[in-house]
Tab-separated table of N, CA and C in Angstrom:
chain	number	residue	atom	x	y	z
J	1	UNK	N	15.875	-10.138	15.859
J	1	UNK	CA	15.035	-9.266	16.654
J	1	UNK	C	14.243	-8.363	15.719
J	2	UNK	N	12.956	-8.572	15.885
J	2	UNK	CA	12.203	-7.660	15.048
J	2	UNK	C	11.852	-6.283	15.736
J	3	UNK	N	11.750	-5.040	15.020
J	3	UNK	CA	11.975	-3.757	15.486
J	3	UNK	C	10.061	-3.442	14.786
J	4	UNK	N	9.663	-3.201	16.193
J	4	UNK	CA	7.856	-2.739	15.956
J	4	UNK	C	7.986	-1.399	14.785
J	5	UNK	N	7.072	-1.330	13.947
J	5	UNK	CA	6.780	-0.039	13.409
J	5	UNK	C	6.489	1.094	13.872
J	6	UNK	N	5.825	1.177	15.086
J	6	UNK	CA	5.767	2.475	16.136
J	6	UNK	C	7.607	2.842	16.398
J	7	UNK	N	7.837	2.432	17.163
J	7	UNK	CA	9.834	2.957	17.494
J	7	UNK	C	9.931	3.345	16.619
J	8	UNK	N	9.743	2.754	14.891
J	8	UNK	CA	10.691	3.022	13.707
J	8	UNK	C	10.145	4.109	13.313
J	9	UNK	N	8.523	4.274	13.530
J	9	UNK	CA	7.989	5.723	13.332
J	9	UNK	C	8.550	7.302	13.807
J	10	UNK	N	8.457	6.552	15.248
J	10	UNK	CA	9.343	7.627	16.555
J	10	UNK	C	10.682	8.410	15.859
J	11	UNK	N	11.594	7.039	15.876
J	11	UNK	CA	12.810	7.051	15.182
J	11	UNK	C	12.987	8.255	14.185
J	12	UNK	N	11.911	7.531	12.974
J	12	UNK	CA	12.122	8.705	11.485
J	12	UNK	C	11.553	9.700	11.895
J	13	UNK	N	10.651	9.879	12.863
J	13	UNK	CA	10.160	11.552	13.093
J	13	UNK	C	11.260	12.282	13.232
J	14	UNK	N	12.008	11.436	14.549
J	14	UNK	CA	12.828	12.696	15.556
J	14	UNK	C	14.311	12.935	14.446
J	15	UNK	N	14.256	12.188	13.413
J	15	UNK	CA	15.342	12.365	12.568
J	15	UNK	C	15.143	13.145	11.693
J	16	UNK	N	13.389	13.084	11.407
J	16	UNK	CA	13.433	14.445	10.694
J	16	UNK	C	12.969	15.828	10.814
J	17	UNK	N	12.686	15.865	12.575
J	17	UNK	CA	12.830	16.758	12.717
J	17	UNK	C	14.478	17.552	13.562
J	18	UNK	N	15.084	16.610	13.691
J	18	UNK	CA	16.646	17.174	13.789
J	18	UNK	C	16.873	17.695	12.520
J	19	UNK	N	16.444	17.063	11.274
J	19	UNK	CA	17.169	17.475	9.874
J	19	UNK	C	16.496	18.739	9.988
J	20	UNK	N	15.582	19.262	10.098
J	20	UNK	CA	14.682	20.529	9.912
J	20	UNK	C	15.186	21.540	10.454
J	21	UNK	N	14.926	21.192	11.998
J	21	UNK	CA	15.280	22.072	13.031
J	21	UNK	C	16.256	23.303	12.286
J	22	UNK	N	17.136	22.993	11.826
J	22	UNK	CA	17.997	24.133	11.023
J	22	UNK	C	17.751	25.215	10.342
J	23	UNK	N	16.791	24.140	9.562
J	23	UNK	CA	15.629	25.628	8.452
J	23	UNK	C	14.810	26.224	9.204
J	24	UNK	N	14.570	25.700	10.372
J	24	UNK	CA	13.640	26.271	11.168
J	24	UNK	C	14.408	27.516	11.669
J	25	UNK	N	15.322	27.313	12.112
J	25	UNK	CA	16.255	28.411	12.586
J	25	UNK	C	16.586	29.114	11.852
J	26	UNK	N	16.743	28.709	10.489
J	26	UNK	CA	17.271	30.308	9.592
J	26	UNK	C	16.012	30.891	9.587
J	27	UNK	N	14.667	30.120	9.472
J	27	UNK	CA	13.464	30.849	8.912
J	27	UNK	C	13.460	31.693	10.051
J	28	UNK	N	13.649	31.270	11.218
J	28	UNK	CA	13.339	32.445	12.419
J	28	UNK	C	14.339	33.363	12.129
J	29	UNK	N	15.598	33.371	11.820
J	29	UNK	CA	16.580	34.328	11.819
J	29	UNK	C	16.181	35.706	10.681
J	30	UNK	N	15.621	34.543	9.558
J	30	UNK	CA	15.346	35.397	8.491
J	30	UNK	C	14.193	36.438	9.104
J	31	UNK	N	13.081	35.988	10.022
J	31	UNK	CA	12.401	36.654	10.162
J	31	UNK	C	12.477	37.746	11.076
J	32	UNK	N	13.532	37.308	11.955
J	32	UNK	CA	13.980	38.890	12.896
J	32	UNK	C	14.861	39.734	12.147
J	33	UNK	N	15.280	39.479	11.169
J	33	UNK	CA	16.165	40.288	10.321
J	33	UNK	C	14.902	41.250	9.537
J	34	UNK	N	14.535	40.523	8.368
J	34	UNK	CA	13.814	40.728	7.849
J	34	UNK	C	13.011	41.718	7.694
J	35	UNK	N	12.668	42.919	7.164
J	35	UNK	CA	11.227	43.784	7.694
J	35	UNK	C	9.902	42.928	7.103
J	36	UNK	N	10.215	42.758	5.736
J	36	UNK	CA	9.488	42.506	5.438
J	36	UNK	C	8.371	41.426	5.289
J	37	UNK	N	9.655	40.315	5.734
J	37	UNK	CA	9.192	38.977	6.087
J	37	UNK	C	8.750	38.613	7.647
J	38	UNK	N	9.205	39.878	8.616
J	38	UNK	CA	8.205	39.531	10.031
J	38	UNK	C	7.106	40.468	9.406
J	39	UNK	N	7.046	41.388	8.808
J	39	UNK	CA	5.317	42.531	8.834
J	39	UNK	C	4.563	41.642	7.793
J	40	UNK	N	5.207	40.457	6.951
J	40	UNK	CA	3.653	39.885	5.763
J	40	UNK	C	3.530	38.466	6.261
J	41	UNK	N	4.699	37.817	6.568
J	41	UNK	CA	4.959	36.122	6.766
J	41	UNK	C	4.602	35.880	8.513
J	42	UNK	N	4.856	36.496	8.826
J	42	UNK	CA	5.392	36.126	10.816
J	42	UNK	C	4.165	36.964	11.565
J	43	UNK	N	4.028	38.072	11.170
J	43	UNK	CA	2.917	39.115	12.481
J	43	UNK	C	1.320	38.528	11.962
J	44	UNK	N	1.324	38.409	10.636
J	44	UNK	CA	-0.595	37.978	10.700
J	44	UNK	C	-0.812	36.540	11.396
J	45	UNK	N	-0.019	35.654	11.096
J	45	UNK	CA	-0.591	33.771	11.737
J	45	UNK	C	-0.236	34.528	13.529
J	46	UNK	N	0.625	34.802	13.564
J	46	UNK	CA	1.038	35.253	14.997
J	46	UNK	C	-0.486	35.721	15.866
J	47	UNK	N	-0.699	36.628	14.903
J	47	UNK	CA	-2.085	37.807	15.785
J	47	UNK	C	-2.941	37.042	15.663
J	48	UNK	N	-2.960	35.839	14.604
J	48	UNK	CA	-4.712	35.318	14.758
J	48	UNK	C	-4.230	34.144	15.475
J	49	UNK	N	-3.055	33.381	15.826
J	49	UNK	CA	-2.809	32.783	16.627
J	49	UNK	C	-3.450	33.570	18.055
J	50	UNK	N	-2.658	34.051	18.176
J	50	UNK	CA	-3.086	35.034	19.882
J	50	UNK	C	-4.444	34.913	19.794
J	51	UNK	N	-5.127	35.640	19.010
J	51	UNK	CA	-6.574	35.893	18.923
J	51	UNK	C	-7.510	34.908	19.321
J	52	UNK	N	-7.439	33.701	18.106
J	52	UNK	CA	-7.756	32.565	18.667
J	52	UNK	C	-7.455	31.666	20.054
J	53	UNK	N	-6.170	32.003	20.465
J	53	UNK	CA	-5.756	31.152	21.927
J	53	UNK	C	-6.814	31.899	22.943
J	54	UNK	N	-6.527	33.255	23.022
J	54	UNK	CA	-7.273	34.166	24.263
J	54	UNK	C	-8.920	34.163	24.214
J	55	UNK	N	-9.486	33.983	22.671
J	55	UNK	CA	-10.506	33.846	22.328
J	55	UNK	C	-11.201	32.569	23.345
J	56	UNK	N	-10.467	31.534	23.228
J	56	UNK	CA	-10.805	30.477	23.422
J	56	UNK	C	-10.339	29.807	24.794
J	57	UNK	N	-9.610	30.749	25.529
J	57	UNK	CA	-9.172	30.951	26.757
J	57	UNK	C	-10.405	31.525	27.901
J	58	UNK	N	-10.599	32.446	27.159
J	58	UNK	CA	-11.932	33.667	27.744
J	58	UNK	C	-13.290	33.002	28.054
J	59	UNK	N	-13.508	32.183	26.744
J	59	UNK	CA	-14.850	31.219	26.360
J	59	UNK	C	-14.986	30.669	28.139
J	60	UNK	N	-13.583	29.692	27.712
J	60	UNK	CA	-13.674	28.302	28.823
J	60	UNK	C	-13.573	29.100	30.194
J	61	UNK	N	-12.723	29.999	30.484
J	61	UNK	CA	-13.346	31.036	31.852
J	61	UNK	C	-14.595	31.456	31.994
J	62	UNK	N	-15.390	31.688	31.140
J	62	UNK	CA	-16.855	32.085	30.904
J	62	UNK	C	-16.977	33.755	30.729
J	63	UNK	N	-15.980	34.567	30.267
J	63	UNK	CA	-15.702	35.593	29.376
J	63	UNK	C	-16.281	35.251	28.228
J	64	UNK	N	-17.263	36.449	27.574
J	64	UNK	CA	-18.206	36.244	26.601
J	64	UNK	C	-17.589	37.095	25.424
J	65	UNK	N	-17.747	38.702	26.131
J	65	UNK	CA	-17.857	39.940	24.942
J	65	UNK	C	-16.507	40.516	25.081
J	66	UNK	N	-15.436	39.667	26.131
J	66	UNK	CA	-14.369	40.758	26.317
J	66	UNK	C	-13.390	40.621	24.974
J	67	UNK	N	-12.721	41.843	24.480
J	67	UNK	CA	-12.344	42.139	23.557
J	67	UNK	C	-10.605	41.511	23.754
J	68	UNK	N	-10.135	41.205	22.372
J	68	UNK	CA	-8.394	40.599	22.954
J	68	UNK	C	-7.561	41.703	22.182
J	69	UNK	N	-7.064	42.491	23.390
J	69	UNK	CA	-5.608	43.345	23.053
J	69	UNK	C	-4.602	42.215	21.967
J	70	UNK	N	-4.571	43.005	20.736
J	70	UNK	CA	-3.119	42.252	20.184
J	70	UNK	C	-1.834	42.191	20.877
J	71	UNK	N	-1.064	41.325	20.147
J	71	UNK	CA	0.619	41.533	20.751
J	71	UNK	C	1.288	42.429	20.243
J	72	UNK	N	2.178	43.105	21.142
J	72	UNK	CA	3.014	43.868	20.569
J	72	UNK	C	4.015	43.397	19.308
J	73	UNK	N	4.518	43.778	18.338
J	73	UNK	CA	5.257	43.208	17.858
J	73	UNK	C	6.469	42.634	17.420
J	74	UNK	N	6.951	43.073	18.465
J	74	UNK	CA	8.388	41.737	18.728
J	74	UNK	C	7.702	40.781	19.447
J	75	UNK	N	6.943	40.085	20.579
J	75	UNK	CA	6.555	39.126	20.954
J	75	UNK	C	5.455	38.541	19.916
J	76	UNK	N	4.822	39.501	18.560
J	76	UNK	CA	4.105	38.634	17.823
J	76	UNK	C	5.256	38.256	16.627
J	77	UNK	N	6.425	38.980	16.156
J	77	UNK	CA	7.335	38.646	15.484
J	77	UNK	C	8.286	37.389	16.039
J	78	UNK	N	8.149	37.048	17.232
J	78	UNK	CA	8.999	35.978	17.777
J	78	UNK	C	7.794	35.070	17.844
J	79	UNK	N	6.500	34.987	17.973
J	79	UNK	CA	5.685	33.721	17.889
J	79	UNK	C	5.565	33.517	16.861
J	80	UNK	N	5.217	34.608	15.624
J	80	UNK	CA	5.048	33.658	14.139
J	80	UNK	C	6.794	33.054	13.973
J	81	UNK	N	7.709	33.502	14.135
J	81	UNK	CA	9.082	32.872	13.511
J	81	UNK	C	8.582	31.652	14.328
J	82	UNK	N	8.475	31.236	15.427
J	82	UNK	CA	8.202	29.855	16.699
J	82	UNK	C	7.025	29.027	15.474
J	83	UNK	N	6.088	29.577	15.012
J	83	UNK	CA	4.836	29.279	14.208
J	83	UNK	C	5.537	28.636	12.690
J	84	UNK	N	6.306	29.782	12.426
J	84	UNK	CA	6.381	29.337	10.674
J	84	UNK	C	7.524	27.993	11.127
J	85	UNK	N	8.373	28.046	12.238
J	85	UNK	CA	9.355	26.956	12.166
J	85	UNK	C	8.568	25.643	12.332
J	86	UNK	N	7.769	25.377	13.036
J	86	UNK	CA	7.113	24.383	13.564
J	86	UNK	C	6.046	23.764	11.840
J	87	UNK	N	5.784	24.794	11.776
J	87	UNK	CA	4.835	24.586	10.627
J	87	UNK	C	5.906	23.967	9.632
J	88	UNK	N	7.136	24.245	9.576
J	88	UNK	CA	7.964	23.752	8.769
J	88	UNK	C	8.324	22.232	8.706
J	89	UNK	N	8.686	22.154	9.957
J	89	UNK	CA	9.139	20.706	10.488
J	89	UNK	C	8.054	20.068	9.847
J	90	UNK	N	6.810	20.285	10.316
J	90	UNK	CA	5.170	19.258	9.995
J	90	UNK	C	5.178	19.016	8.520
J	91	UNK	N	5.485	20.315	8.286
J	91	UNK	CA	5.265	20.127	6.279
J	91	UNK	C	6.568	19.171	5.898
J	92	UNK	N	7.801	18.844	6.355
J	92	UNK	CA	8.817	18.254	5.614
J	92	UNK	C	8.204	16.490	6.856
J	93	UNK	N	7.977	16.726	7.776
J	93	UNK	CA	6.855	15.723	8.054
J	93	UNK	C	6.020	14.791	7.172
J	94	UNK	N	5.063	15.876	7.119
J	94	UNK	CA	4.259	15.318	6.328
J	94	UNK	C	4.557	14.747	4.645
J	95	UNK	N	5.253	15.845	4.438
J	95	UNK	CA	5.963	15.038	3.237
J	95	UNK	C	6.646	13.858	3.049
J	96	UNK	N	7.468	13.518	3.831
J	96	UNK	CA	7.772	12.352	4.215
J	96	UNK	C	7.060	11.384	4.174
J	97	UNK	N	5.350	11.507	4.790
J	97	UNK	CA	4.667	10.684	5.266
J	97	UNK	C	4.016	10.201	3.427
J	98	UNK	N	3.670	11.460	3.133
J	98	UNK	CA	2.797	11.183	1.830
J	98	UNK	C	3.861	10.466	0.952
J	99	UNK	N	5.028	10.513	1.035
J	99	UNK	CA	5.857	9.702	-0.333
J	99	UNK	C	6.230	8.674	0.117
J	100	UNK	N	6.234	8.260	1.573
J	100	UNK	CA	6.442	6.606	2.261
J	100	UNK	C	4.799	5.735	1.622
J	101	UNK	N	3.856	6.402	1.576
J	101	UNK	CA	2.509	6.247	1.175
J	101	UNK	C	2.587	5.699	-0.148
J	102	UNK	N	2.805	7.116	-1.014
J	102	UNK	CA	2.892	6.809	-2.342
J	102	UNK	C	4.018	5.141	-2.553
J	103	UNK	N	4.747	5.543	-2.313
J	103	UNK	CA	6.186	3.961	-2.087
J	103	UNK	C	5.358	2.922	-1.740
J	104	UNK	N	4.652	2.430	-1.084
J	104	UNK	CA	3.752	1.184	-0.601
J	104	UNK	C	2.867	1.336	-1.085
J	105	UNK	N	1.997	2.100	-1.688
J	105	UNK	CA	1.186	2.341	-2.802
J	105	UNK	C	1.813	1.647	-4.094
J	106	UNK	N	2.747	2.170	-4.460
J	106	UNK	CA	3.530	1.662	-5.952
J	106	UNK	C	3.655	0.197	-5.777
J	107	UNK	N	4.194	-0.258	-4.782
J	107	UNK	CA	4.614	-1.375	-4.116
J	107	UNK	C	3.867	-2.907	-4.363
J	108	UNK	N	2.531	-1.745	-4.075
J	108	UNK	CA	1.385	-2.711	-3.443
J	108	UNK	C	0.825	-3.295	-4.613
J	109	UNK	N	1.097	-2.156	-5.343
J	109	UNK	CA	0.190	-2.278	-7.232
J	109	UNK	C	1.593	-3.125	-7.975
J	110	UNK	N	2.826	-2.753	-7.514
J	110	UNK	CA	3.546	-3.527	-8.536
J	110	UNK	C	3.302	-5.254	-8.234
J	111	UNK	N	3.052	-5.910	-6.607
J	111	UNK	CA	2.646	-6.743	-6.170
J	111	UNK	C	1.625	-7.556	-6.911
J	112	UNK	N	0.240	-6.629	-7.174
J	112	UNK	CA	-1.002	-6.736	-7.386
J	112	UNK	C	-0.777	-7.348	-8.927
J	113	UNK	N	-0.079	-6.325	-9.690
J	113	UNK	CA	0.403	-6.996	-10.630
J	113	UNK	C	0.786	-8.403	-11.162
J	114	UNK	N	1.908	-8.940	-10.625
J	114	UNK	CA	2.411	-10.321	-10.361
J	114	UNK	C	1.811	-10.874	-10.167
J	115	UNK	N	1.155	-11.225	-9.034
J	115	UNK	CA	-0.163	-11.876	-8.590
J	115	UNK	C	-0.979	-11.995	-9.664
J	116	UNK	N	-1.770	-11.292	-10.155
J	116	UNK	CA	-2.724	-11.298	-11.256
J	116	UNK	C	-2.147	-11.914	-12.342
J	117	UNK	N	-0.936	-11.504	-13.088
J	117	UNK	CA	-0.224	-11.960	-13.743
J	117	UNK	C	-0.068	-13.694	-13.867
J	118	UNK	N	0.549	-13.920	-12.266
J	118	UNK	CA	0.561	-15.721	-12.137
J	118	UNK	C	-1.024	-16.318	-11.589
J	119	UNK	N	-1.629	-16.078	-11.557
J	119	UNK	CA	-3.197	-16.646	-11.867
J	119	UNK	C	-3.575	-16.386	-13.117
J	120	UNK	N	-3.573	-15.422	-13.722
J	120	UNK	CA	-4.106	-15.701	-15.652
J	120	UNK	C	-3.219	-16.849	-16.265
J	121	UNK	N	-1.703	-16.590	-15.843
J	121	UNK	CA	-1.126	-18.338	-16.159
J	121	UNK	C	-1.568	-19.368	-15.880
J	122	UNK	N	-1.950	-19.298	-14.404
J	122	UNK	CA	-2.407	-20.672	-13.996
J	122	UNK	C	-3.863	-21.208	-14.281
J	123	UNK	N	-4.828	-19.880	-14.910
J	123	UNK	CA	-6.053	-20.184	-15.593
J	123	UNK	C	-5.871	-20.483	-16.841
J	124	UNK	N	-4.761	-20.186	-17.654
J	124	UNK	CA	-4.068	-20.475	-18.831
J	124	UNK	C	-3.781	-22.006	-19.255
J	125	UNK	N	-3.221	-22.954	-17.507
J	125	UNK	CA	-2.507	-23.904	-17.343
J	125	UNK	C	-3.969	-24.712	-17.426
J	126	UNK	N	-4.621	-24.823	-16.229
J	126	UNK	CA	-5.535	-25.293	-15.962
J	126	UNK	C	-7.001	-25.327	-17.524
J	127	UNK	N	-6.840	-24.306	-18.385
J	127	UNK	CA	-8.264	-24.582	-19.808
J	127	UNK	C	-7.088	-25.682	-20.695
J	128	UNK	N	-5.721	-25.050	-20.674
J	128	UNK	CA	-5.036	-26.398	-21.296
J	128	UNK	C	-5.081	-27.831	-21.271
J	129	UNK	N	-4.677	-27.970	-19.718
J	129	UNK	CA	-5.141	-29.522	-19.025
J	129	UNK	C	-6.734	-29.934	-19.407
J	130	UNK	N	-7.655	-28.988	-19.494
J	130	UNK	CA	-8.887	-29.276	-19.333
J	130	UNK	C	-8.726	-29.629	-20.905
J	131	UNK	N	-8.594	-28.913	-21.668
J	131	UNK	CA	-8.200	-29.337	-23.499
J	131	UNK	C	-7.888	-30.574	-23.397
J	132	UNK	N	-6.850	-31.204	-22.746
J	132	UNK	CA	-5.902	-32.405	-22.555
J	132	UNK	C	-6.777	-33.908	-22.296
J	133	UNK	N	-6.950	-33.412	-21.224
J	133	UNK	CA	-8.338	-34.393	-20.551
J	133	UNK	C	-9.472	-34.929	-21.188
J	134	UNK	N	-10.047	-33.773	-21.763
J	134	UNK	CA	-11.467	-33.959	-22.749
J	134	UNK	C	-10.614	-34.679	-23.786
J	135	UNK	N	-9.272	-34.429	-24.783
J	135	UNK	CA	-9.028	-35.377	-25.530
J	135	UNK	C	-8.651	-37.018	-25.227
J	136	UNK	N	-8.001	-36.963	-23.932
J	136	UNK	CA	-8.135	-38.687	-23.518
J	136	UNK	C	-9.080	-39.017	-23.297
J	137	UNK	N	-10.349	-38.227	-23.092
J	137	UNK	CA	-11.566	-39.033	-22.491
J	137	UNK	C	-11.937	-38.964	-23.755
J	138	UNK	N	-11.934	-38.426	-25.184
J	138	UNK	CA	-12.354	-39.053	-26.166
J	138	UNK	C	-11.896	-40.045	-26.846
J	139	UNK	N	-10.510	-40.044	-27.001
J	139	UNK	CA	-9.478	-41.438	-27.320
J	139	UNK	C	-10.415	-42.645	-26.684
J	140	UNK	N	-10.412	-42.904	-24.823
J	140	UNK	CA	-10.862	-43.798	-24.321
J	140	UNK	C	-12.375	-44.231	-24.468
J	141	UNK	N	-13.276	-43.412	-25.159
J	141	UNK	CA	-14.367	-43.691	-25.416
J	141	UNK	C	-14.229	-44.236	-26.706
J	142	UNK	N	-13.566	-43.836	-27.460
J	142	UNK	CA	-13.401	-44.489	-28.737
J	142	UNK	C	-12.867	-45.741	-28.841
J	143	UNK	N	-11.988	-46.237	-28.242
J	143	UNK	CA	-11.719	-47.252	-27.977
J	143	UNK	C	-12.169	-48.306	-27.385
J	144	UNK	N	-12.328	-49.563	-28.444
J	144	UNK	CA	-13.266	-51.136	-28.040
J	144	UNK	C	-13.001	-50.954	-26.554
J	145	UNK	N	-14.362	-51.578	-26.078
J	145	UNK	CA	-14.032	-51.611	-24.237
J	145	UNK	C	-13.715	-52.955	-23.794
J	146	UNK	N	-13.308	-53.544	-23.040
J	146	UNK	CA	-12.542	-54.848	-22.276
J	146	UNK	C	-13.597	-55.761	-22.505
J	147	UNK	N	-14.883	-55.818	-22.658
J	147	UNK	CA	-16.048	-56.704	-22.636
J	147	UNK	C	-16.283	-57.061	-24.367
J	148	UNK	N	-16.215	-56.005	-25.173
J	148	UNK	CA	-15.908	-56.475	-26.064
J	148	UNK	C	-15.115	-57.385	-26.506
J	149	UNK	N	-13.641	-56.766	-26.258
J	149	UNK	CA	-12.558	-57.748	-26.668
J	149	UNK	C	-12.582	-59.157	-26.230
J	150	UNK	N	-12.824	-59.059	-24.635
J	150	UNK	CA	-13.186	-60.273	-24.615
J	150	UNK	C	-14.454	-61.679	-25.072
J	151	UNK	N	-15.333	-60.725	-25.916
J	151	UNK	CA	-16.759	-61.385	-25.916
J	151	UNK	C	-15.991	-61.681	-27.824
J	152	UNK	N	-15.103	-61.010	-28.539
J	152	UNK	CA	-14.192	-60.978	-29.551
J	152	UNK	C	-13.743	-62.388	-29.775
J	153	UNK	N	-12.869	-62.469	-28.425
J	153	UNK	CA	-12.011	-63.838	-27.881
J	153	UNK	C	-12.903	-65.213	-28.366
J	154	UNK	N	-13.851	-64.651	-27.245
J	154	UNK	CA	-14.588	-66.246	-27.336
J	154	UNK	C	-15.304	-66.643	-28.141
J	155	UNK	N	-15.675	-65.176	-29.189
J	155	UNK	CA	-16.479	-66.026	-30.756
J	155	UNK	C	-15.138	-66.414	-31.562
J	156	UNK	N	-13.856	-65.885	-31.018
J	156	UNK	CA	-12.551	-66.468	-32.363
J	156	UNK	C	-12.612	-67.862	-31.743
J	157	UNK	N	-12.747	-68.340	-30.381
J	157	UNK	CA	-12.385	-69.701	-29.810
J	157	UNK	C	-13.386	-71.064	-30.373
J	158	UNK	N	-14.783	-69.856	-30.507
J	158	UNK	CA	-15.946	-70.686	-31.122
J	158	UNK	C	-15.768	-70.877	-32.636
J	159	UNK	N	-15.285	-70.014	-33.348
J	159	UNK	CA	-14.906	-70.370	-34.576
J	159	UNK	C	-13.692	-71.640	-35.174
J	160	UNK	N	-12.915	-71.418	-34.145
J	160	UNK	CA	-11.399	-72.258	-34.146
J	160	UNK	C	-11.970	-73.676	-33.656
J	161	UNK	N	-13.035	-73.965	-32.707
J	161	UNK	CA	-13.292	-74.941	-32.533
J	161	UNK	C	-14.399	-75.900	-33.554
J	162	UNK	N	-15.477	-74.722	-34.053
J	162	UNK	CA	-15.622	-75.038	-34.939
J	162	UNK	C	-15.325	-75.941	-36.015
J	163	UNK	N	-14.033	-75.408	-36.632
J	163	UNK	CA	-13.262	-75.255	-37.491
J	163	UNK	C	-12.325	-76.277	-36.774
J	164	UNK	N	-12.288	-77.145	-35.382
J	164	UNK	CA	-10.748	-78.120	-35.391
J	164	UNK	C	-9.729	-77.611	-35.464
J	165	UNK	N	-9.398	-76.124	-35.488
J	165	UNK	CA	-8.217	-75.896	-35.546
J	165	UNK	C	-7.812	-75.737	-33.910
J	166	UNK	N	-6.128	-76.175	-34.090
J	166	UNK	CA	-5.542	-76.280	-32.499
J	166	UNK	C	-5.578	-74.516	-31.915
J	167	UNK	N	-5.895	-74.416	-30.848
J	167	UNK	CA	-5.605	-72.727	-30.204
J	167	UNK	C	-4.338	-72.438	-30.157
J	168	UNK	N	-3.814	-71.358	-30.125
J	168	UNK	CA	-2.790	-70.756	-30.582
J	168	UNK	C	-2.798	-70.690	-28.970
J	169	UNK	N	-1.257	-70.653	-28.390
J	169	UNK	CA	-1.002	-70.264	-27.103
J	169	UNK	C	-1.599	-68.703	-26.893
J	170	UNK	N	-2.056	-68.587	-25.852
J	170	UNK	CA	-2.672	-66.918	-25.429
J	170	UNK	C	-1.707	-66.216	-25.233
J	171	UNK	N	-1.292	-64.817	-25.948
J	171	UNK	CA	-0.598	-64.193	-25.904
J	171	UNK	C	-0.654	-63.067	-24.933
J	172	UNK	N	0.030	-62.300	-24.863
J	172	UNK	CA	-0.306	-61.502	-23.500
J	172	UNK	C	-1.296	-60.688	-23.274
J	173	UNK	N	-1.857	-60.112	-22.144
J	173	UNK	CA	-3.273	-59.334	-21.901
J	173	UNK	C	-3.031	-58.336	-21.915
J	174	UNK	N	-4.001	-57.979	-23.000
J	174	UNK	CA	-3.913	-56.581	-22.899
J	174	UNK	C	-4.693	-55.592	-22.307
């Protein structure tokens, strides 16, 4: 049974974002603890999050110039921790994605390799044979041709008769 690459995609996502989910949770923990890491890391993506959503909320209602109240900040300290976790998952995501890449990349070139490799042999094989060839076809050109030998024959038969001498039994053809 073959297993499609989409499922197996599905699959490694939701596995890695179970593996995450954890860091995601300390990062939020860290950040309600934290002073310093909800007032520099968590409250600015938070506020321009908001900013941008209501911004763009207002637009599509057909609100032009109205101005967007920020969040208070425990509800903007609990959306950036929601923000930096998510952003987390994507980045160990995406990482994932770029070194499965790089891997079939390497893959593809170590492939490419071989390949190339056994065709310069076999262009290797093939100027050899061609070496090979051109020397029997010079051997066979060099060599008396069948019309000769035989046109050979029949001036030795004309000589022997000539000459009264008995013919020698014909020996085999060559």
């Amino acid at each position: 049974m073959v297993v499609g690459a989409f499922p197996m995609a599905k699959l490694i996502y939701l596995g890695i974002r179970q593996v995450s989910k954890p860091l995601a949770n300390r990062i939020k923990e860290a950040a309600r603890r934290s002073e310093f890491f909800k007032t520099y890391i968590c409250l600015p993506p938070a506020q321009l999050y908001h900013w941008v959503e209501m911004r763009t909320k207002m637009r599509i209602l057909g609100f032009r110039g109205a101005a967007v109240k920020p969040l208070n900040e425990e509800a903007a300290a609990e959306l950036g921790a929601e923000l930096l976790g998510e952003a987390t998952i994507f980045a160990l995501a995406g990482g994932c994605l770029v070194f499965e890449y790089w891997r079939h990349q390497a893959n593809q070139r170590h492939k490419d390799g071989e390949q190339r490799a056994a065709w310069d042999e076999l262009q290797d094989e093939v100027g050899r044979l061609a070496l090979a060839l051109e020397a029997l076809q010079a051997q066979v050109q060099a060599a008396p041709s069948r019309g000769a030998l035989e046109e050979l024959r029949a001036q030795l038969q004309e000589v022997r008769a000539q000459l009264c001498a008995p013919d020698p039994p014909p020996g085999p053809a060559e």
